[in-house]
Amino acid sequence: MTAFTSSFQWDRYLGHARVLLGLSALISELLAAQRPRGFFAMALTVFLVYSVVVSLRRRSHSRVFGLLALFGDTVFFLILADHGTGQSIWFPTIFFMYLMVEAVALFGPREVIVVVAIAALFCTATRKPHLAMLARIVMAAGTITVAFSVNRKRLEGRIEALTKEAETAREAALTAADTERQRIASDFHDGALQSFISLQMRLEICRKLLDRDREAGMEELQQLQVLAQAQVRELRAFVRSMRPVDLDGANLFAAGRRIAENFHKESGIPVTFVGGDKPLAMAQEAAAEVLQMLRESLNNVHKHAGATRVAVAIEKADKALEVSVDDNGRGFHFSGSYTLEELELLRLGPASLKRRARSLNADMNLESRPGRGAGLKFRIPL
């Protein structure tokens, strides 16, 4: 049975229709003006009984059971076609339409082609006058049904592929969300939490100093005030980095310039920004990811580099966007220039930035100059 439709529902409705068709055929034969044909009447009676049995067993909708039912219906159509007349091909025609609906609803193009081929060959090979018209009907209706079945099979495959893609995207989103939560927790633990712990310890020291030496205690309080102010700036930068990037009314270069300016205001570190001034043809989701990479790179400089200046550049080169962040801070504990593949192999560099680069299919290069700074460069294809 196909996944496109509910096989149980189709089994039930088709079972009822089969019983009605069998009963109609038998009544029509018995009420005919001429004497009912013995073999044909008996065949109709057997088919009616078979239809009732199949309808009552509609829960047994396995593929094997369905194929047996399709085979029985095909044989019945051949009997109807063989015993019809030129004036009574309407009933074989109706039953053939039913047969096509059954094959399409419960099976695929292969079964439809087999049924159409058997019906067409029988009507063509059996040289009876009344079958000439029926053969044309079978060929026309069968061709349309086969085309419909093939197209439906293609759509089912597309739906299945899209379902898998959606599931993969959902899993990727869950993984990304988990990674982001871990990054936020790590940043908060290494930054704000450690600063508050240090503040708490120094407050205890300050309390003891005030009991023994008021002047030393006041000096310690001034240092704590400076520490608290620095912590407020760091928390503001942290909160700002968590906000979604706003691209409304501005292009990527303008948004990058604003991020650089805000970084300078919050950290006090001078920033040199180089960028274009024209709108860039880039999807909004990708542009937001690029700006988030820039935010994160600058946040890492503020937290870890101890830099006194930063240079930021966002430029279009050929069919790619190049983003670079260069500082004069402490650099990383390792030295040299590394690509994204090398960083992942050696487990070096910021993990979240490597993940974001992968999501954009971007090239990433990290240059570390211990004691003299570091440089990050991303090349994002457009």
CSV table of N, CA and C in Angstrom, one decimal, residues 236-335:
chain,number,residue,atom,x,y,z
A,236,ARG,N,26.8,44.0,29.5
A,236,ARG,CA,26.1,44.7,28.5
A,236,ARG,C,26.5,44.2,27.1
A,237,ALA,N,27.8,43.9,26.9
A,237,ALA,CA,28.3,43.4,25.7
A,237,ALA,C,27.7,42.0,25.5
A,238,PHE,N,27.7,41.2,26.6
A,238,PHE,CA,27.2,39.8,26.5
A,238,PHE,C,25.7,39.8,26.1
A,239,VAL,N,24.9,40.7,26.7
A,239,VAL,CA,23.5,40.8,26.4
A,239,VAL,C,23.2,41.2,25.0
A,240,ARG,N,24.0,42.2,24.6
A,240,ARG,CA,23.9,42.7,23.2
A,240,ARG,C,24.2,41.6,22.2
A,241,SER,N,25.2,40.8,22.5
A,241,SER,CA,25.6,39.7,21.5
A,241,SER,C,24.5,38.7,21.4
A,242,MET,N,23.6,38.6,22.4
A,242,MET,CA,22.5,37.6,22.4
A,242,MET,C,21.3,38.1,21.6
A,243,ARG,N,21.2,39.4,21.3
A,243,ARG,CA,20.1,40.0,20.6
A,243,ARG,C,20.1,39.6,19.2
A,244,PRO,N,19.0,39.4,18.5
A,244,PRO,CA,19.0,39.1,17.1
A,244,PRO,C,19.5,40.3,16.3
A,245,VAL,N,20.2,40.0,15.2
A,245,VAL,CA,20.7,41.0,14.3
A,245,VAL,C,19.6,41.7,13.6
A,246,ASP,N,19.6,43.1,13.6
A,246,ASP,CA,18.6,43.8,12.9
A,246,ASP,C,19.2,44.3,11.5
A,247,LEU,N,18.6,43.8,10.4
A,247,LEU,CA,19.0,44.2,9.1
A,247,LEU,C,18.0,45.1,8.4
A,248,ASP,N,16.9,45.4,9.1
A,248,ASP,CA,15.9,46.2,8.4
A,248,ASP,C,16.4,47.6,8.1
A,249,GLY,N,16.2,48.0,6.8
A,249,GLY,CA,16.6,49.3,6.4
A,249,GLY,C,18.1,49.6,6.3
A,250,ALA,N,18.9,48.5,6.3
A,250,ALA,CA,20.3,48.7,6.2
A,250,ALA,C,20.9,47.5,5.5
A,251,ASN,N,22.0,47.8,4.9
A,251,ASN,CA,22.7,46.6,4.2
A,251,ASN,C,23.7,46.0,5.2
A,252,LEU,N,24.3,45.0,4.7
A,252,LEU,CA,25.3,44.2,5.6
A,252,LEU,C,26.4,45.1,6.0
A,253,PHE,N,27.0,45.9,5.1
A,253,PHE,CA,28.1,46.8,5.5
A,253,PHE,C,27.8,47.8,6.6
A,254,ALA,N,26.6,48.4,6.5
A,254,ALA,CA,26.1,49.3,7.5
A,254,ALA,C,25.9,48.7,8.8
A,255,ALA,N,25.3,47.5,8.8
A,255,ALA,CA,25.1,46.7,10.1
A,255,ALA,C,26.4,46.3,10.7
A,256,GLY,N,27.4,45.9,9.9
A,256,GLY,CA,28.7,45.6,10.4
A,256,GLY,C,29.4,46.8,11.0
A,257,ARG,N,29.2,48.0,10.4
A,257,ARG,CA,29.8,49.2,10.9
A,257,ARG,C,29.2,49.6,12.3
A,258,ARG,N,27.9,49.4,12.4
A,258,ARG,CA,27.2,49.6,13.7
A,258,ARG,C,27.8,48.7,14.8
A,259,ILE,N,28.0,47.4,14.5
A,259,ILE,CA,28.5,46.5,15.4
A,259,ILE,C,29.9,46.9,15.9
A,260,ALA,N,30.7,47.3,14.9
A,260,ALA,CA,32.1,47.8,15.3
A,260,ALA,C,32.0,49.1,16.2
A,261,GLU,N,31.1,50.0,15.9
A,261,GLU,CA,31.0,51.2,16.7
A,261,GLU,C,30.5,50.9,18.1
A,262,ASN,N,29.5,50.0,18.2
A,262,ASN,CA,29.0,49.6,19.5
A,262,ASN,C,30.1,48.9,20.3
A,263,PHE,N,30.9,48.1,19.7
A,263,PHE,CA,32.0,47.4,20.4
A,263,PHE,C,33.0,48.4,20.9
A,264,HIS,N,33.3,49.5,20.1
A,264,HIS,CA,34.2,50.5,20.6
A,264,HIS,C,33.6,51.3,21.8
A,265,LYS,N,32.3,51.6,21.8
A,265,LYS,CA,31.7,52.3,22.9
A,265,LYS,C,31.7,51.4,24.2
A,266,GLU,N,31.5,50.1,24.0
A,266,GLU,CA,31.3,49.3,25.2
A,266,GLU,C,32.7,48.8,25.8
A,267,SER,N,33.6,48.6,24.9
A,267,SER,CA,34.9,48.1,25.4
A,267,SER,C,36.0,49.2,25.5
A,268,GLY,N,35.8,50.3,24.8
A,268,GLY,CA,36.8,51.3,24.9
A,268,GLY,C,38.0,51.0,24.0
A,269,ILE,N,38.0,49.9,23.2
A,269,ILE,CA,39.0,49.6,22.3
A,269,ILE,C,38.8,50.2,20.9
A,270,PRO,N,39.7,51.0,20.4
A,270,PRO,CA,39.6,51.6,19.1
A,270,PRO,C,39.4,50.6,18.0
A,271,VAL,N,38.5,50.9,17.1
A,271,VAL,CA,38.2,49.9,16.0
A,271,VAL,C,38.3,50.7,14.7
A,272,THR,N,39.1,50.1,13.8
A,272,THR,CA,39.1,50.6,12.4
A,272,THR,C,38.3,49.7,11.5
A,273,PHE,N,37.3,50.3,10.9
A,273,PHE,CA,36.3,49.5,10.0
A,273,PHE,C,36.5,49.9,8.6
A,274,VAL,N,36.6,48.9,7.7
A,274,VAL,CA,36.6,49.0,6.3
A,274,VAL,C,35.5,48.2,5.7
A,275,GLY,N,34.7,48.9,4.9
A,275,GLY,CA,33.5,48.2,4.3
A,275,GLY,C,33.0,48.9,3.1
A,276,GLY,N,32.1,48.3,2.3
A,276,GLY,CA,31.5,48.9,1.2
A,276,GLY,C,30.3,49.8,1.6
A,277,ASP,N,29.7,50.4,0.6
A,277,ASP,CA,28.5,51.2,1.0
A,277,ASP,C,27.3,50.9,0.1
A,278,LYS,N,27.4,49.7,-0.6
A,278,LYS,CA,26.3,49.4,-1.5
A,278,LYS,C,25.6,48.1,-1.0
A,279,PRO,N,24.3,48.0,-1.2
A,279,PRO,CA,23.6,46.7,-0.8
A,279,PRO,C,24.2,45.5,-1.4
A,280,LEU,N,24.2,44.4,-0.7
A,280,LEU,CA,24.8,43.2,-1.1
A,280,LEU,C,23.8,42.1,-1.3
A,281,ALA,N,23.8,41.4,-2.4
A,281,ALA,CA,22.8,40.4,-2.7
A,281,ALA,C,23.2,39.1,-1.9
A,282,MET,N,22.5,39.0,-0.7
A,282,MET,CA,22.8,37.9,0.2
A,282,MET,C,21.5,37.6,1.0
A,283,ALA,N,21.2,36.4,1.2
A,283,ALA,CA,20.0,36.0,2.0
A,283,ALA,C,20.1,36.5,3.4
A,284,GLN,N,18.9,36.9,3.9
A,284,GLN,CA,18.9,37.6,5.2
A,284,GLN,C,19.4,36.7,6.3
A,285,GLU,N,19.1,35.3,6.2
A,285,GLU,CA,19.6,34.4,7.2
A,285,GLU,C,21.1,34.3,7.2
A,286,ALA,N,21.7,34.3,6.0
A,286,ALA,CA,23.1,34.2,5.9
A,286,ALA,C,23.8,35.5,6.4
A,287,ALA,N,23.2,36.6,6.0
A,287,ALA,CA,23.7,37.9,6.5
A,287,ALA,C,23.7,38.0,8.0
A,288,ALA,N,22.6,37.5,8.6
A,288,ALA,CA,22.5,37.6,10.1
A,288,ALA,C,23.6,36.7,10.7
A,289,GLU,N,23.9,35.5,10.1
A,289,GLU,CA,24.9,34.6,10.6
A,289,GLU,C,26.3,35.3,10.5
A,290,VAL,N,26.5,36.0,9.4
A,290,VAL,CA,27.8,36.7,9.2
A,290,VAL,C,28.0,37.7,10.3
A,291,LEU,N,27.0,38.5,10.5
A,291,LEU,CA,27.1,39.6,11.6
A,291,LEU,C,27.2,39.0,13.0
A,292,GLN,N,26.6,37.8,13.2
A,292,GLN,CA,26.8,37.1,14.5
A,292,GLN,C,28.2,36.7,14.6
A,293,MET,N,28.8,36.2,13.5
A,293,MET,CA,30.2,35.8,13.6
A,293,MET,C,31.1,37.0,13.9
A,294,LEU,N,30.8,38.1,13.3
A,294,LEU,CA,31.6,39.4,13.6
A,294,LEU,C,31.4,39.7,15.1
A,295,ARG,N,30.2,39.7,15.6
A,295,ARG,CA,30.0,40.0,17.0
A,295,ARG,C,30.8,39.1,17.9
A,296,GLU,N,30.7,37.8,17.6
A,296,GLU,CA,31.4,36.8,18.5
A,296,GLU,C,32.9,37.0,18.4
A,297,SER,N,33.4,37.3,17.2
A,297,SER,CA,34.9,37.5,17.1
A,297,SER,C,35.3,38.7,17.9
A,298,LEU,N,34.6,39.8,17.9
A,298,LEU,CA,34.9,41.0,18.6
A,298,LEU,C,34.7,40.7,20.1
A,299,ASN,N,33.7,39.9,20.5
A,299,ASN,CA,33.5,39.6,21.9
A,299,ASN,C,34.7,38.8,22.4
A,300,ASN,N,35.2,37.9,21.6
A,300,ASN,CA,36.4,37.1,22.0
A,300,ASN,C,37.6,38.0,22.2
A,301,VAL,N,37.8,39.0,21.3
A,301,VAL,CA,38.9,39.9,21.4
A,301,VAL,C,38.8,40.7,22.8
A,302,HIS,N,37.6,41.1,23.1
A,302,HIS,CA,37.4,41.9,24.3
A,302,HIS,C,37.6,41.0,25.6
A,303,LYS,N,37.2,39.8,25.5
A,303,LYS,CA,37.4,38.9,26.7
A,303,LYS,C,38.8,38.3,26.9
A,304,HIS,N,39.4,38.0,25.8
A,304,HIS,CA,40.6,37.2,26.0
A,304,HIS,C,41.9,37.8,25.4
A,305,ALA,N,41.8,38.8,24.5
A,305,ALA,CA,43.0,39.2,23.8
A,305,ALA,C,43.8,40.2,24.5
A,306,GLY,N,43.1,41.1,25.3
A,306,GLY,CA,43.9,42.2,25.9
A,306,GLY,C,44.4,43.2,24.9
A,307,ALA,N,43.6,43.4,23.8
A,307,ALA,CA,44.1,44.2,22.7
A,307,ALA,C,43.9,45.7,23.0
A,308,THR,N,44.7,46.5,22.3
A,308,THR,CA,44.5,48.0,22.4
A,308,THR,C,43.9,48.6,21.1
A,309,ARG,N,43.8,47.8,20.1
A,309,ARG,CA,43.2,48.2,18.8
A,309,ARG,C,42.8,47.0,18.0
A,310,VAL,N,41.7,47.2,17.2
A,310,VAL,CA,41.2,46.1,16.4
A,310,VAL,C,40.9,46.7,15.0
A,311,ALA,N,41.1,45.9,14.0
A,311,ALA,CA,40.8,46.2,12.6
A,311,ALA,C,39.7,45.3,12.1
A,312,VAL,N,38.6,45.8,11.5
A,312,VAL,CA,37.5,45.0,11.0
A,312,VAL,C,37.4,45.4,9.5
A,313,ALA,N,37.2,44.4,8.7
A,313,ALA,CA,37.0,44.6,7.3
A,313,ALA,C,35.9,43.7,6.7
A,314,ILE,N,34.9,44.2,6.0
A,314,ILE,CA,33.9,43.4,5.3
A,314,ILE,C,33.9,43.9,3.9
A,315,GLU,N,34.4,43.1,3.0
A,315,GLU,CA,34.5,43.4,1.6
A,315,GLU,C,34.1,42.3,0.7
A,316,LYS,N,33.6,42.8,-0.5
A,316,LYS,CA,33.2,41.8,-1.5
A,316,LYS,C,34.3,41.6,-2.5
A,317,ALA,N,34.7,40.3,-2.7
A,317,ALA,CA,35.8,40.0,-3.6
A,317,ALA,C,35.3,38.9,-4.5
A,318,ASP,N,35.3,39.2,-5.8
A,318,ASP,CA,34.8,38.2,-6.8
A,318,ASP,C,33.4,37.8,-6.4
A,319,LYS,N,33.2,36.5,-6.2
A,319,LYS,CA,31.9,35.9,-5.9
A,319,LYS,C,31.8,35.5,-4.4
A,320,ALA,N,32.5,36.2,-3.6
A,320,ALA,CA,32.5,35.9,-2.2
A,320,ALA,C,32.6,37.1,-1.3
A,321,LEU,N,32.2,37.0,-0.1
A,321,LEU,CA,32.3,38.0,0.9
A,321,LEU,C,33.4,37.7,1.9
A,322,GLU,N,34.3,38.6,2.1
A,322,GLU,CA,35.5,38.4,3.0
A,322,GLU,C,35.3,39.3,4.2
A,323,VAL,N,35.4,38.6,5.4
A,323,VAL,CA,35.2,39.3,6.7
A,323,VAL,C,36.5,39.0,7.5
A,324,SER,N,37.1,40.0,8.0
A,324,SER,CA,38.3,39.8,8.8
A,324,SER,C,38.3,40.6,10.0
A,325,VAL,N,38.9,40.1,11.1
A,325,VAL,CA,39.0,40.7,12.4
A,325,VAL,C,40.5,40.5,12.8
A,326,ASP,N,41.2,41.6,13.0
A,326,ASP,CA,42.6,41.5,13.4
A,326,ASP,C,42.9,42.4,14.6
A,327,ASP,N,43.6,41.9,15.6
A,327,ASP,CA,43.9,42.6,16.8
A,327,ASP,C,45.4,42.6,17.2
A,328,ASN,N,45.8,43.4,18.1
A,328,ASN,CA,47.2,43.4,18.5
A,328,ASN,C,47.4,42.9,19.9
A,329,GLY,N,46.5,41.9,20.3
A,329,GLY,CA,46.5,41.4,21.7
A,329,GLY,C,47.5,40.3,21.9
A,330,ARG,N,47.2,39.4,22.8
A,330,ARG,CA,48.1,38.4,23.3
A,330,ARG,C,48.2,37.3,22.2
A,331,GLY,N,47.2,37.1,21.4
A,331,GLY,CA,47.2,36.0,20.4
A,331,GLY,C,46.8,34.7,21.1
A,332,PHE,N,46.8,33.6,20.4
A,332,PHE,CA,46.5,32.3,21.0
A,332,PHE,C,47.7,31.7,21.5
A,333,HIS,N,47.5,30.5,22.2
A,333,HIS,CA,48.7,29.9,22.8
A,333,HIS,C,49.5,29.1,21.8
A,334,PHE,N,49.0,29.0,20.6
A,334,PHE,CA,49.8,28.4,19.5
A,334,PHE,C,50.1,29.5,18.5
A,335,SER,N,51.1,29.1,17.6
A,335,SER,CA,51.5,30.1,16.6
A,335,SER,C,51.4,29.5,15.2
